[in-house]
């Protein structure tokens, strides 16, 4: 019984450690989101490195409409918490179902190019098995399919 409790406690501590700390470099600095680290568990529309690069999401309408649309899409996704939202920036945390890994996903509206720049990065580990790239492509598809009034 004590051994089983000890194993369960160890597993709980491992899972709790998977969340990682919120990075200090989140946000927009000089018009840019933070660059991706060398590890393959990050994608960004502002990266010139093909391993990390994804396309920005174009938007039509006003920036306020684009941000509202983004919030609707995010609210329909599982295990998402919007941490920060302004008129031009949004930071959300996505938590995996099993091990409770946390990924930070950021969006920055660029009115001059009519695009939403984005960055999705895992807090811990090296490989994410393509989860961040797939998430962004799912978001892109959902944004394309959503029509707001």
PDB file of C-alpha atoms in Angstrom:
ATOM      1  CA  UNK A   1       0.000   0.000   0.000  1.00  0.00           C
ATOM      2  CA  UNK A   2       2.782   2.435   0.905  1.00  0.00           C
ATOM      3  CA  UNK A   3       4.673   1.502  -2.274  1.00  0.00           C
ATOM      4  CA  UNK A   4       1.566   2.156  -4.399  1.00  0.00           C
ATOM      5  CA  UNK A   5       1.025   5.514  -2.678  1.00  0.00           C
ATOM      6  CA  UNK A   6       4.679   6.409  -3.207  1.00  0.00           C
ATOM      7  CA  UNK A   7       4.427   5.532  -6.906  1.00  0.00           C
ATOM      8  CA  UNK A   8       1.246   7.579  -7.256  1.00  0.00           C
ATOM      9  CA  UNK A   9       2.858  10.522  -5.474  1.00  0.00           C
ATOM     10  CA  UNK A  10       5.911  10.301  -7.765  1.00  0.00           C
ATOM     11  CA  UNK A  11       3.687  10.239 -10.835  1.00  0.00           C
ATOM     12  CA  UNK A  12       1.778  13.267  -9.536  1.00  0.00           C
ATOM     13  CA  UNK A  13       5.002  15.185  -8.987  1.00  0.00           C
ATOM     14  CA  UNK A  14       6.192  14.257 -12.487  1.00  0.00           C
ATOM     15  CA  UNK A  15       2.950  15.421 -14.061  1.00  0.00           C
ATOM     16  CA  UNK A  16       2.965  18.649 -12.026  1.00  0.00           C
ATOM     17  CA  UNK A  17       6.498  19.311 -13.242  1.00  0.00           C
ATOM     18  CA  UNK A  18       5.396  19.038 -16.890  1.00  0.00           C
ATOM     19  CA  UNK A  19       3.623  22.361 -16.820  1.00  0.00           C
ATOM     20  CA  UNK A  20       6.846  24.349 -16.694  1.00  0.00           C
ATOM     21  CA  UNK A  21       7.067  28.004 -15.798  1.00  0.00           C
ATOM     22  CA  UNK A  22       5.528  30.721 -17.930  1.00  0.00           C
ATOM     23  CA  UNK A  23       8.327  32.133 -20.114  1.00  0.00           C
ATOM     24  CA  UNK A  24       9.452  35.660 -19.333  1.00  0.00           C
ATOM     25  CA  UNK A  25       9.889  36.683 -22.991  1.00  0.00           C
ATOM     26  CA  UNK A  26       6.237  36.417 -24.039  1.00  0.00           C
ATOM     27  CA  UNK A  27       4.583  39.386 -25.691  1.00  0.00           C
ATOM     28  CA  UNK A  28       5.469  41.714 -28.524  1.00  0.00           C
ATOM     29  CA  UNK A  29       8.890  43.351 -28.411  1.00  0.00           C
ATOM     30  CA  UNK A  30       9.852  45.795 -31.175  1.00  0.00           C
ATOM     31  CA  UNK A  31       6.932  44.504 -33.246  1.00  0.00           C
ATOM     32  CA  UNK A  32       8.002  40.861 -32.954  1.00  0.00           C
ATOM     33  CA  UNK A  33       7.027  37.817 -30.943  1.00  0.00           C
ATOM     34  CA  UNK A  34       9.887  35.948 -29.262  1.00  0.00           C
ATOM     35  CA  UNK A  35      12.007  33.860 -31.631  1.00  0.00           C
ATOM     36  CA  UNK A  36      11.705  30.086 -31.457  1.00  0.00           C
ATOM     37  CA  UNK A  37      14.444  28.210 -29.611  1.00  0.00           C
ATOM     38  CA  UNK A  38      16.587  25.679 -31.508  1.00  0.00           C
ATOM     39  CA  UNK A  39      14.356  22.807 -30.338  1.00  0.00           C
ATOM     40  CA  UNK A  40      11.681  21.569 -32.778  1.00  0.00           C
ATOM     41  CA  UNK A  41       8.763  22.211 -30.377  1.00  0.00           C
ATOM     42  CA  UNK A  42       7.972  25.737 -31.563  1.00  0.00           C
ATOM     43  CA  UNK A  43       6.496  27.339 -34.676  1.00  0.00           C
ATOM     44  CA  UNK A  44       6.215  31.015 -35.548  1.00  0.00           C
ATOM     45  CA  UNK A  45       4.986  33.080 -38.477  1.00  0.00           C
ATOM     46  CA  UNK A  46       7.901  35.436 -37.875  1.00  0.00           C
ATOM     47  CA  UNK A  47      10.556  32.711 -38.168  1.00  0.00           C
ATOM     48  CA  UNK A  48      12.707  32.559 -41.295  1.00  0.00           C
ATOM     49  CA  UNK A  49      13.910  29.051 -40.359  1.00  0.00           C
ATOM     50  CA  UNK A  50      11.880  26.507 -42.392  1.00  0.00           C
ATOM     51  CA  UNK A  51      11.736  24.075 -39.455  1.00  0.00           C
ATOM     52  CA  UNK A  52       9.924  26.641 -37.317  1.00  0.00           C
ATOM     53  CA  UNK A  53       8.141  28.767 -39.926  1.00  0.00           C
ATOM     54  CA  UNK A  54       4.380  28.801 -40.461  1.00  0.00           C
ATOM     55  CA  UNK A  55       2.298  31.248 -42.449  1.00  0.00           C
ATOM     56  CA  UNK A  56       0.608  34.152 -40.693  1.00  0.00           C
ATOM     57  CA  UNK A  57      -3.185  34.101 -40.787  1.00  0.00           C
ATOM     58  CA  UNK A  58      -4.725  36.770 -43.042  1.00  0.00           C
ATOM     59  CA  UNK A  59      -7.766  38.633 -41.743  1.00  0.00           C
ATOM     60  CA  UNK A  60     -10.476  40.764 -43.249  1.00  0.00           C
ATOM     61  CA  UNK A  61     -12.639  43.303 -41.536  1.00  0.00           C
ATOM     62  CA  UNK A  62     -11.408  45.331 -38.604  1.00  0.00           C
ATOM     63  CA  UNK A  63      -8.717  44.265 -36.149  1.00  0.00           C
ATOM     64  CA  UNK A  64     -11.427  44.133 -33.450  1.00  0.00           C
ATOM     65  CA  UNK A  65     -13.428  41.706 -35.601  1.00  0.00           C
ATOM     66  CA  UNK A  66     -10.329  39.571 -36.201  1.00  0.00           C
ATOM     67  CA  UNK A  67      -9.599  39.424 -32.472  1.00  0.00           C
ATOM     68  CA  UNK A  68     -13.240  38.544 -31.705  1.00  0.00           C
ATOM     69  CA  UNK A  69     -13.108  35.762 -34.300  1.00  0.00           C
ATOM     70  CA  UNK A  70      -9.880  34.435 -32.773  1.00  0.00           C
ATOM     71  CA  UNK A  71     -11.461  34.360 -29.308  1.00  0.00           C
ATOM     72  CA  UNK A  72     -14.469  32.436 -30.652  1.00  0.00           C
ATOM     73  CA  UNK A  73     -12.177  29.861 -32.276  1.00  0.00           C
ATOM     74  CA  UNK A  74     -10.093  29.486 -29.111  1.00  0.00           C
ATOM     75  CA  UNK A  75     -13.157  29.144 -26.881  1.00  0.00           C
ATOM     76  CA  UNK A  76     -14.287  26.146 -28.941  1.00  0.00           C
ATOM     77  CA  UNK A  77     -10.988  24.310 -28.396  1.00  0.00           C
ATOM     78  CA  UNK A  78     -10.399  21.997 -25.418  1.00  0.00           C
ATOM     79  CA  UNK A  79      -8.169  22.865 -22.445  1.00  0.00           C
ATOM     80  CA  UNK A  80      -7.429  26.475 -23.468  1.00  0.00           C
ATOM     81  CA  UNK A  81      -7.045  29.383 -21.087  1.00  0.00           C
ATOM     82  CA  UNK A  82      -6.754  32.911 -22.431  1.00  0.00           C
ATOM     83  CA  UNK A  83      -4.176  34.592 -20.212  1.00  0.00           C
ATOM     84  CA  UNK A  84      -3.849  38.020 -21.832  1.00  0.00           C
ATOM     85  CA  UNK A  85      -5.956  39.742 -24.459  1.00  0.00           C
ATOM     86  CA  UNK A  86      -5.611  43.286 -25.746  1.00  0.00           C
ATOM     87  CA  UNK A  87      -6.782  44.936 -28.970  1.00  0.00           C
ATOM     88  CA  UNK A  88      -3.780  43.579 -30.882  1.00  0.00           C
ATOM     89  CA  UNK A  89      -2.278  40.742 -28.783  1.00  0.00           C
ATOM     90  CA  UNK A  90      -3.522  37.501 -27.278  1.00  0.00           C
ATOM     91  CA  UNK A  91      -1.698  34.891 -25.178  1.00  0.00           C
ATOM     92  CA  UNK A  92      -3.351  31.528 -24.526  1.00  0.00           C
ATOM     93  CA  UNK A  93      -2.198  28.419 -22.694  1.00  0.00           C
ATOM     94  CA  UNK A  94      -3.063  24.998 -24.096  1.00  0.00           C
ATOM     95  CA  UNK A  95      -2.824  22.078 -21.650  1.00  0.00           C
ATOM     96  CA  UNK A  96      -2.487  18.493 -22.867  1.00  0.00           C
ATOM     97  CA  UNK A  97      -5.037  15.994 -21.577  1.00  0.00           C
ATOM     98  CA  UNK A  98      -2.815  13.273 -20.160  1.00  0.00           C
ATOM     99  CA  UNK A  99       0.414  14.718 -18.830  1.00  0.00           C
ATOM    100  CA  UNK A 100      -0.779  18.326 -18.484  1.00  0.00           C
ATOM    101  CA  UNK A 101       2.010  19.755 -20.679  1.00  0.00           C
ATOM    102  CA  UNK A 102       1.478  23.479 -21.263  1.00  0.00           C
ATOM    103  CA  UNK A 103       2.094  25.210 -24.574  1.00  0.00           C
ATOM    104  CA  UNK A 104       2.096  28.980 -24.914  1.00  0.00           C
ATOM    105  CA  UNK A 105       0.340  30.286 -28.012  1.00  0.00           C
ATOM    106  CA  UNK A 106       0.568  33.957 -28.932  1.00  0.00           C
ATOM    107  CA  UNK A 107      -1.183  36.035 -31.564  1.00  0.00           C
ATOM    108  CA  UNK A 108      -0.260  39.536 -32.696  1.00  0.00           C
ATOM    109  CA  UNK A 109      -2.397  41.522 -35.146  1.00  0.00           C
ATOM    110  CA  UNK A 110      -0.486  43.423 -37.803  1.00  0.00           C
ATOM    111  CA  UNK A 111      -2.942  45.913 -39.271  1.00  0.00           C
ATOM    112  CA  UNK A 112      -0.528  47.112 -41.985  1.00  0.00           C
ATOM    113  CA  UNK A 113      -0.240  43.621 -43.531  1.00  0.00           C
ATOM    114  CA  UNK A 114      -3.760  42.519 -42.450  1.00  0.00           C
ATOM    115  CA  UNK A 115      -2.323  39.393 -40.837  1.00  0.00           C
ATOM    116  CA  UNK A 116      -2.291  37.702 -37.482  1.00  0.00           C
ATOM    117  CA  UNK A 117       1.239  36.664 -36.581  1.00  0.00           C
ATOM    118  CA  UNK A 118       1.473  33.723 -34.250  1.00  0.00           C
ATOM    119  CA  UNK A 119       3.824  31.640 -32.174  1.00  0.00           C
ATOM    120  CA  UNK A 120       3.120  28.283 -30.512  1.00  0.00           C
ATOM    121  CA  UNK A 121       5.752  26.770 -28.241  1.00  0.00           C
ATOM    122  CA  UNK A 122       6.040  23.993 -25.687  1.00  0.00           C
ATOM    123  CA  UNK A 123       7.329  24.992 -22.271  1.00  0.00           C
ATOM    124  CA  UNK A 124       9.220  21.780 -21.598  1.00  0.00           C
ATOM    125  CA  UNK A 125      10.971  19.057 -23.547  1.00  0.00           C
ATOM    126  CA  UNK A 126      12.406  19.088 -27.020  1.00  0.00           C
ATOM    127  CA  UNK A 127      10.091  17.338 -29.421  1.00  0.00           C
ATOM    128  CA  UNK A 128       6.345  17.913 -29.428  1.00  0.00           C
ATOM    129  CA  UNK A 129       5.646  15.350 -32.179  1.00  0.00           C
ATOM    130  CA  UNK A 130       4.316  18.153 -34.390  1.00  0.00           C
ATOM    131  CA  UNK A 131       1.580  19.225 -31.955  1.00  0.00           C
ATOM    132  CA  UNK A 132       2.283  22.975 -32.202  1.00  0.00           C
ATOM    133  CA  UNK A 133       2.342  22.988 -36.019  1.00  0.00           C
ATOM    134  CA  UNK A 134      -0.858  20.922 -36.188  1.00  0.00           C
ATOM    135  CA  UNK A 135      -2.556  23.252 -33.663  1.00  0.00           C
ATOM    136  CA  UNK A 136      -1.753  26.300 -35.780  1.00  0.00           C
ATOM    137  CA  UNK A 137      -3.037  24.635 -38.946  1.00  0.00           C
ATOM    138  CA  UNK A 138      -6.263  23.699 -37.117  1.00  0.00           C
ATOM    139  CA  UNK A 139      -6.606  27.307 -35.931  1.00  0.00           C
ATOM    140  CA  UNK A 140      -6.022  28.561 -39.475  1.00  0.00           C
ATOM    141  CA  UNK A 141      -8.747  26.246 -40.818  1.00  0.00           C
ATOM    142  CA  UNK A 142     -11.169  27.277 -38.063  1.00  0.00           C
ATOM    143  CA  UNK A 143     -10.507  30.982 -38.666  1.00  0.00           C
ATOM    144  CA  UNK A 144     -11.154  30.509 -42.396  1.00  0.00           C
ATOM    145  CA  UNK A 145     -14.418  28.704 -41.719  1.00  0.00           C
ATOM    146  CA  UNK A 146     -15.808  31.134 -39.163  1.00  0.00           C
ATOM    147  CA  UNK A 147     -17.888  34.030 -40.372  1.00  0.00           C
ATOM    148  CA  UNK A 148     -18.657  36.738 -37.821  1.00  0.00           C
ATOM    149  CA  UNK A 149     -21.177  39.499 -38.265  1.00  0.00           C
TER     150      UNK A 149
END
